[in-house]
Short mmCIF file of C-alpha atoms in Angstrom, two decimals:
data_model
loop_
_atom_site.label_atom_id
_atom_site.label_comp_id
_atom_site.label_asym_id
_atom_site.label_seq_id
_atom_site.Cartn_x
_atom_site.Cartn_y
_atom_site.Cartn_z
CA MET A 1 82.05 91.09 172.05
CA SER A 2 82.25 94.00 169.62
CA GLU A 3 84.87 94.13 166.89
CA LEU A 4 86.65 97.03 168.57
CA ALA A 5 86.95 95.03 171.80
CA GLN A 6 88.45 91.99 170.16
CA PRO A 7 92.19 91.37 170.43
CA GLU A 8 94.30 92.60 167.54
CA ALA A 9 95.00 89.06 166.33
CA HIS A 10 91.28 88.28 165.96
CA ARG A 11 90.20 91.40 164.13
CA ARG A 12 89.03 91.01 160.57
CA PRO A 13 91.46 92.29 157.94
CA SER A 14 90.67 95.63 156.36
CA ALA A 15 88.86 95.50 153.05
CA LYS A 16 90.98 98.32 151.68
CA ARG A 17 93.75 97.42 149.33
CA GLN A 18 97.16 98.15 150.78
CA SER A 19 99.96 99.80 148.79
CA THR A 20 103.53 98.74 149.26
CA LEU A 21 106.61 100.84 148.54
CA THR A 22 109.53 98.85 147.17
CA ALA A 23 112.84 99.70 145.57
CA ASP A 24 113.19 99.62 141.80
CA LYS A 25 114.26 96.08 140.90
CA GLY A 26 114.86 96.61 137.20
CA TRP A 27 113.00 96.21 133.94
CA MET A 28 111.25 92.96 134.82
CA GLN A 29 109.49 94.67 137.70
CA ARG A 30 108.71 97.73 135.59
CA PHE A 31 107.10 95.71 132.79
CA GLY A 32 105.26 93.67 135.40
CA LEU A 33 103.73 96.85 136.81
CA VAL A 34 102.76 97.96 133.31
CA TRP A 35 101.05 94.60 132.70
CA SER A 36 99.19 94.92 136.01
CA ASP A 37 98.11 98.43 135.00
CA LEU A 38 96.72 97.11 131.72
CA GLN A 39 94.88 94.26 133.44
CA GLU A 40 93.32 96.51 136.06
CA GLY A 41 92.30 99.02 133.39
CA ALA A 42 90.59 96.32 131.31
CA LYS A 43 88.33 95.55 134.27
CA LEU A 44 87.23 99.19 134.40
CA TYR A 45 85.91 99.40 130.83
CA ARG A 46 82.51 100.63 132.00
CA LEU A 47 84.14 103.47 133.92
CA VAL A 48 86.27 104.41 130.90
CA TRP A 49 83.23 104.56 128.64
CA THR A 50 81.30 106.65 131.16
CA LEU A 51 84.17 109.11 131.59
CA ALA A 52 84.60 109.49 127.81
CA CYS A 53 80.88 110.19 127.30
CA SER A 54 80.93 112.58 130.24
CA ASP A 55 83.80 114.52 128.65
CA ILE A 56 81.77 115.05 125.49
CA LYS A 57 78.67 116.10 127.41
CA LEU A 58 80.65 118.60 129.47
CA ARG A 59 82.47 119.99 126.43
CA TYR A 60 79.21 120.75 124.61
CA ARG A 61 77.04 121.52 127.61
CA GLY A 62 74.46 124.14 126.70
CA SER A 63 74.96 123.61 122.96
CA LEU A 64 71.96 122.89 120.76
CA ILE A 65 73.57 120.28 118.50
CA GLY A 66 76.58 119.32 120.61
CA PRO A 67 79.49 117.66 118.77
CA PHE A 68 77.62 118.03 115.48
CA TRP A 69 79.05 121.57 115.44
CA LEU A 70 82.31 119.91 114.42
CA THR A 71 80.44 118.00 111.74
CA LEU A 72 78.91 121.21 110.43
CA SER A 73 82.22 123.09 110.43
CA THR A 74 83.92 120.18 108.62
CA ALA A 75 81.19 120.14 105.98
CA ILE A 76 81.54 123.91 105.43
CA GLN A 77 85.32 123.60 105.18
CA ILE A 78 85.07 120.84 102.59
CA GLY A 79 82.50 122.77 100.57
CA ALA A 80 84.61 125.94 100.62
CA MET A 81 87.88 124.21 99.68
CA ALA A 82 86.72 121.56 97.23
CA PHE A 83 85.93 123.67 94.17
CA LEU A 84 88.95 125.95 94.61
CA TYR A 85 91.56 123.20 94.99
CA ALA A 86 89.95 120.95 92.39
CA ASP A 87 90.41 123.79 89.89
CA LEU A 88 93.97 124.55 91.04
CA PHE A 89 95.03 120.90 90.72
CA ASN A 90 93.02 120.31 87.51
CA THR A 91 91.19 117.44 89.17
CA ASP A 92 87.72 116.07 88.48
CA ILE A 93 85.42 117.47 91.16
CA HIS A 94 83.59 114.13 91.55
CA THR A 95 86.88 112.47 92.45
CA TYR A 96 88.41 115.26 94.48
CA ILE A 97 85.52 116.01 96.87
CA PRO A 98 85.33 112.42 98.28
CA PHE A 99 89.13 112.40 98.59
CA LEU A 100 89.14 115.73 100.43
CA ALA A 101 86.23 114.76 102.72
CA VAL A 102 87.81 111.47 103.78
CA SER A 103 91.26 113.03 104.18
CA LEU A 104 90.12 115.96 106.33
CA VAL A 105 87.92 113.85 108.61
CA LEU A 106 90.58 111.18 109.14
CA TRP A 107 93.36 113.71 109.63
CA GLY A 108 91.24 115.57 112.16
CA TYR A 109 90.93 112.32 114.10
CA LEU A 110 94.68 111.63 114.02
CA SER A 111 95.45 115.21 115.00
CA SER A 112 93.00 115.10 117.92
CA LEU A 113 94.42 111.81 119.15
CA THR A 114 97.88 113.33 119.16
CA SER A 115 96.98 116.65 120.79
CA ASP A 116 94.75 115.05 123.46
CA GLY A 117 97.40 112.41 124.05
CA CYS A 118 99.77 115.16 125.15
CA THR A 119 97.46 116.10 128.02
CA CYS A 120 95.91 112.71 128.84
CA PHE A 121 97.72 112.72 132.21
CA SER A 122 98.30 116.39 133.03
CA ALA A 123 94.64 117.28 132.37
CA TYR A 124 93.53 114.91 135.15
CA ASP A 125 96.20 115.70 137.73
CA THR A 126 93.67 115.96 140.56
CA LEU A 127 92.21 112.55 139.77
CA ILE A 128 95.65 110.95 139.44
CA LYS A 129 96.88 112.37 142.75
CA GLY A 130 93.68 111.73 144.68
CA THR A 131 92.56 108.33 143.36
CA ARG A 132 94.39 105.07 142.88
CA MET A 133 93.45 104.35 139.29
CA PRO A 134 95.35 102.63 136.43
CA PHE A 135 96.96 105.13 134.07
CA ILE A 136 95.50 103.34 131.07
CA VAL A 137 92.06 104.59 132.12
CA HIS A 138 93.05 108.15 131.23
CA VAL A 139 94.69 107.05 127.98
CA VAL A 140 91.77 104.98 126.68
CA ARG A 141 89.38 107.68 127.87
CA SER A 142 91.05 110.11 125.47
CA VAL A 143 91.01 107.63 122.58
CA ILE A 144 87.33 106.74 123.03
CA ARG A 145 86.33 110.39 123.33
CA ASN A 146 87.94 111.24 120.00
CA THR A 147 86.55 108.10 118.37
CA ILE A 148 83.01 109.11 119.31
CA ILE A 149 83.60 112.54 117.76
CA LEU A 150 84.93 110.80 114.64
CA LEU A 151 81.68 108.86 114.35
CA HIS A 152 79.81 112.18 114.29
CA ASN A 153 82.03 113.42 111.45
CA VAL A 154 81.55 110.23 109.43
CA VAL A 155 78.15 111.73 108.56
CA VAL A 156 80.00 114.18 106.29
CA ILE A 157 81.73 111.34 104.43
CA VAL A 158 78.44 109.48 103.95
CA ALA A 159 76.72 112.62 102.64
CA VAL A 160 79.57 113.35 100.20
CA PHE A 161 79.61 109.77 98.90
CA VAL A 162 75.86 109.87 98.30
CA LEU A 163 75.96 113.24 96.54
CA MET A 164 78.96 112.30 94.38
CA GLY A 165 77.63 108.83 93.63
CA LYS A 166 80.71 107.07 94.98
CA PRO A 167 79.84 103.49 95.99
CA LEU A 168 81.28 101.35 98.76
CA THR A 169 82.36 97.80 97.97
CA PHE A 170 83.48 94.74 99.92
CA TYR A 171 87.01 96.08 99.56
CA SER A 172 85.93 98.93 101.86
CA LEU A 173 85.80 96.41 104.73
CA ALA A 174 89.59 96.53 104.70
CA VAL A 175 89.17 99.75 106.67
CA ILE A 176 88.41 97.68 109.80
CA PRO A 177 91.91 96.24 110.41
CA GLY A 178 93.40 99.60 109.46
CA PHE A 179 91.24 101.40 112.00
CA LEU A 180 92.10 98.83 114.68
CA LEU A 181 95.75 99.64 113.99
CA TRP A 182 94.89 103.31 114.50
CA LEU A 183 93.36 102.56 117.90
CA ILE A 184 96.53 100.77 118.97
CA ASP A 185 98.60 103.68 117.70
CA GLY A 186 96.34 106.12 119.54
CA VAL A 187 96.89 104.33 122.84
CA ALA A 188 100.64 104.11 122.20
CA ILE A 189 101.06 107.79 121.25
CA SER A 190 99.00 108.83 124.28
CA PHE A 191 101.21 106.81 126.61
CA LEU A 192 104.34 108.25 125.02
CA LEU A 193 103.33 111.91 124.70
CA GLY A 194 101.32 111.89 127.93
CA THR A 195 104.38 110.75 129.88
CA ILE A 196 106.76 113.21 128.19
CA CYS A 197 104.36 116.16 128.39
CA ALA A 198 103.71 115.52 132.08
CA ARG A 199 107.37 116.31 132.65
CA PHE A 200 107.98 118.96 129.98
CA ARG A 201 104.99 121.27 129.51
CA ASP A 202 106.44 122.87 126.35
CA ILE A 203 106.13 119.68 124.34
CA PRO A 204 102.40 120.11 123.43
CA GLN A 205 103.22 123.35 121.59
CA ILE A 206 106.05 121.62 119.72
CA VAL A 207 103.77 118.70 118.81
CA ALA A 208 101.07 121.12 117.58
CA ALA A 209 103.62 122.86 115.34
CA ILE A 210 104.83 119.51 113.95
CA MET A 211 101.26 118.39 113.21
CA GLN A 212 100.55 121.66 111.42
CA VAL A 213 103.60 121.22 109.19
CA ALA A 214 102.72 117.56 108.62
CA PHE A 215 99.22 118.60 107.49
CA PHE A 216 100.67 120.54 104.56
CA MET A 217 103.40 117.97 103.81
CA THR A 218 100.94 115.04 103.72
CA PRO A 219 98.61 114.44 100.73
CA ILE A 220 95.41 115.67 102.33
CA MET A 221 94.42 118.74 100.32
CA TRP A 222 96.50 117.53 97.39
CA GLN A 223 96.86 114.05 95.90
CA ALA A 224 100.14 112.17 95.78
CA THR A 225 99.79 111.72 92.01
CA THR A 226 100.44 115.44 91.51
CA LEU A 227 104.08 114.88 92.52
CA ARG A 228 104.78 112.33 89.81
CA GLY A 229 107.55 113.50 87.54
CA HIS A 230 109.02 115.76 90.22
CA PRO A 231 111.99 113.81 91.65
CA GLY A 232 112.91 116.59 94.05
CA THR A 233 109.56 116.52 95.84
CA GLU A 234 108.61 112.82 95.67
CA SER A 235 110.60 112.31 98.88
CA VAL A 236 107.88 114.31 100.67
CA VAL A 237 105.65 111.26 100.29
CA LEU A 238 108.37 108.61 100.39
CA TYR A 239 109.75 109.57 103.82
CA ASN A 240 106.53 110.81 105.42
CA PRO A 241 105.26 108.26 108.00
CA PHE A 242 101.83 109.90 108.08
CA VAL A 243 101.26 108.87 104.46
CA TYR A 244 101.42 105.15 105.25
CA ILE A 245 99.38 105.42 108.46
CA LEU A 246 96.70 107.49 106.70
CA ASP A 247 96.44 105.34 103.61
CA VAL A 248 95.70 102.06 105.43
CA VAL A 249 92.29 103.54 106.27
CA ARG A 250 91.77 106.11 103.51
CA ASN A 251 92.48 103.93 100.48
CA PRO A 252 89.89 101.24 101.29
CA LEU A 253 87.24 103.94 101.80
CA LEU A 254 88.06 105.47 98.42
CA ASN A 255 88.28 102.05 96.70
CA GLU A 256 91.90 102.76 95.82
CA PRO A 257 94.53 99.99 95.79
CA LEU A 258 96.70 99.56 98.88
CA SER A 259 100.06 97.98 98.16
CA ALA A 260 101.59 95.40 100.46
CA LEU A 261 104.63 97.67 100.84
CA PHE A 262 102.45 100.43 102.30
CA VAL A 263 100.88 97.98 104.76
CA ILE A 264 104.27 96.66 105.84
CA LYS A 265 105.62 100.18 106.36
CA ALA A 266 102.54 101.13 108.39
CA LEU A 267 102.98 98.04 110.58
CA VAL A 268 106.68 98.79 111.08
CA ILE A 269 105.94 102.40 112.06
CA SER A 270 103.23 101.25 114.48
CA GLY A 271 105.48 98.55 115.94
CA VAL A 272 108.26 101.05 116.61
CA LEU A 273 105.77 103.47 118.16
CA VAL A 274 104.31 100.79 120.46
CA LEU A 275 107.78 99.61 121.52
CA VAL A 276 109.07 103.11 122.29
CA SER A 277 105.92 104.07 124.20
CA LEU A 278 105.97 100.82 126.20
CA VAL A 279 109.60 101.28 127.22
CA SER A 280 109.18 104.96 128.11
CA PHE A 281 106.01 104.34 130.12
CA ALA A 282 107.61 101.42 131.98
CA ARG A 283 110.64 103.57 132.77
CA PHE A 284 108.78 106.65 134.02
CA ARG A 285 105.46 105.21 135.22
CA GLY A 286 106.31 105.76 138.88
CA ARG A 287 107.08 109.44 138.32
CA ILE A 288 103.96 110.54 136.48
CA SER A 289 102.03 111.20 139.70
CA PHE A 290 104.79 113.59 140.82
CA TRP A 291 105.06 115.35 137.45
CA VAL A 292 101.42 116.18 136.80
#
């Protein structure tokens, strides 16, 4: 007897996964759905990696050197700015160029994580609406894509360190936990901004403006030591969260001391960011598919 001719009670169950619509039962259910989303996304790590690599290939399709164009442009920018600003700030060129190279490369990574995080959901609206896929796939896809581009730009830092004779020590290994903290922050900020920007499409422009102001208010082109003795402007560094996040990775690379207070502040900032993003994503997770 064929399967179609069998009685309904004896048919084999469908292999497709069924979706069930239920009423909102509060925060416990919401956080449970977020945890399920994270678990399902972890099983799709191969897909996430493939999508991230595909994004880079599509972005630089037809280019001769691909993402190394960003590496070349970063190197030209550092070379053009280094001698001018080293003279303006009366800084030794052998100290300033490594500082500028590390600062610009790392800030470019943070800025890209933030800007791409704004569109990590809205940029893939067709995929979200047409495929049942965990939202974390789109978030981690954005983080991995920008991390791969960062690895291309690390070539500039290596070249500058070799030319300036700046060595790396065992203390430089402290960059590893700092960078892991950055990856967590990147996922958190993508969840937060991706959810908000899916609803309000003006937010990416506001975020871009804030990041541009933060670039000039953060010691990237200038060093924090230049503000010593200026009580009115020291608050620019004291109350700037980007300073603490940036220094947990930058200082070990430059063999500069990293105080425990800076580490604690960076952990507090990251903890608040993760908590806010988790709560907002849990609250509005069910609406993202309708917003994008």
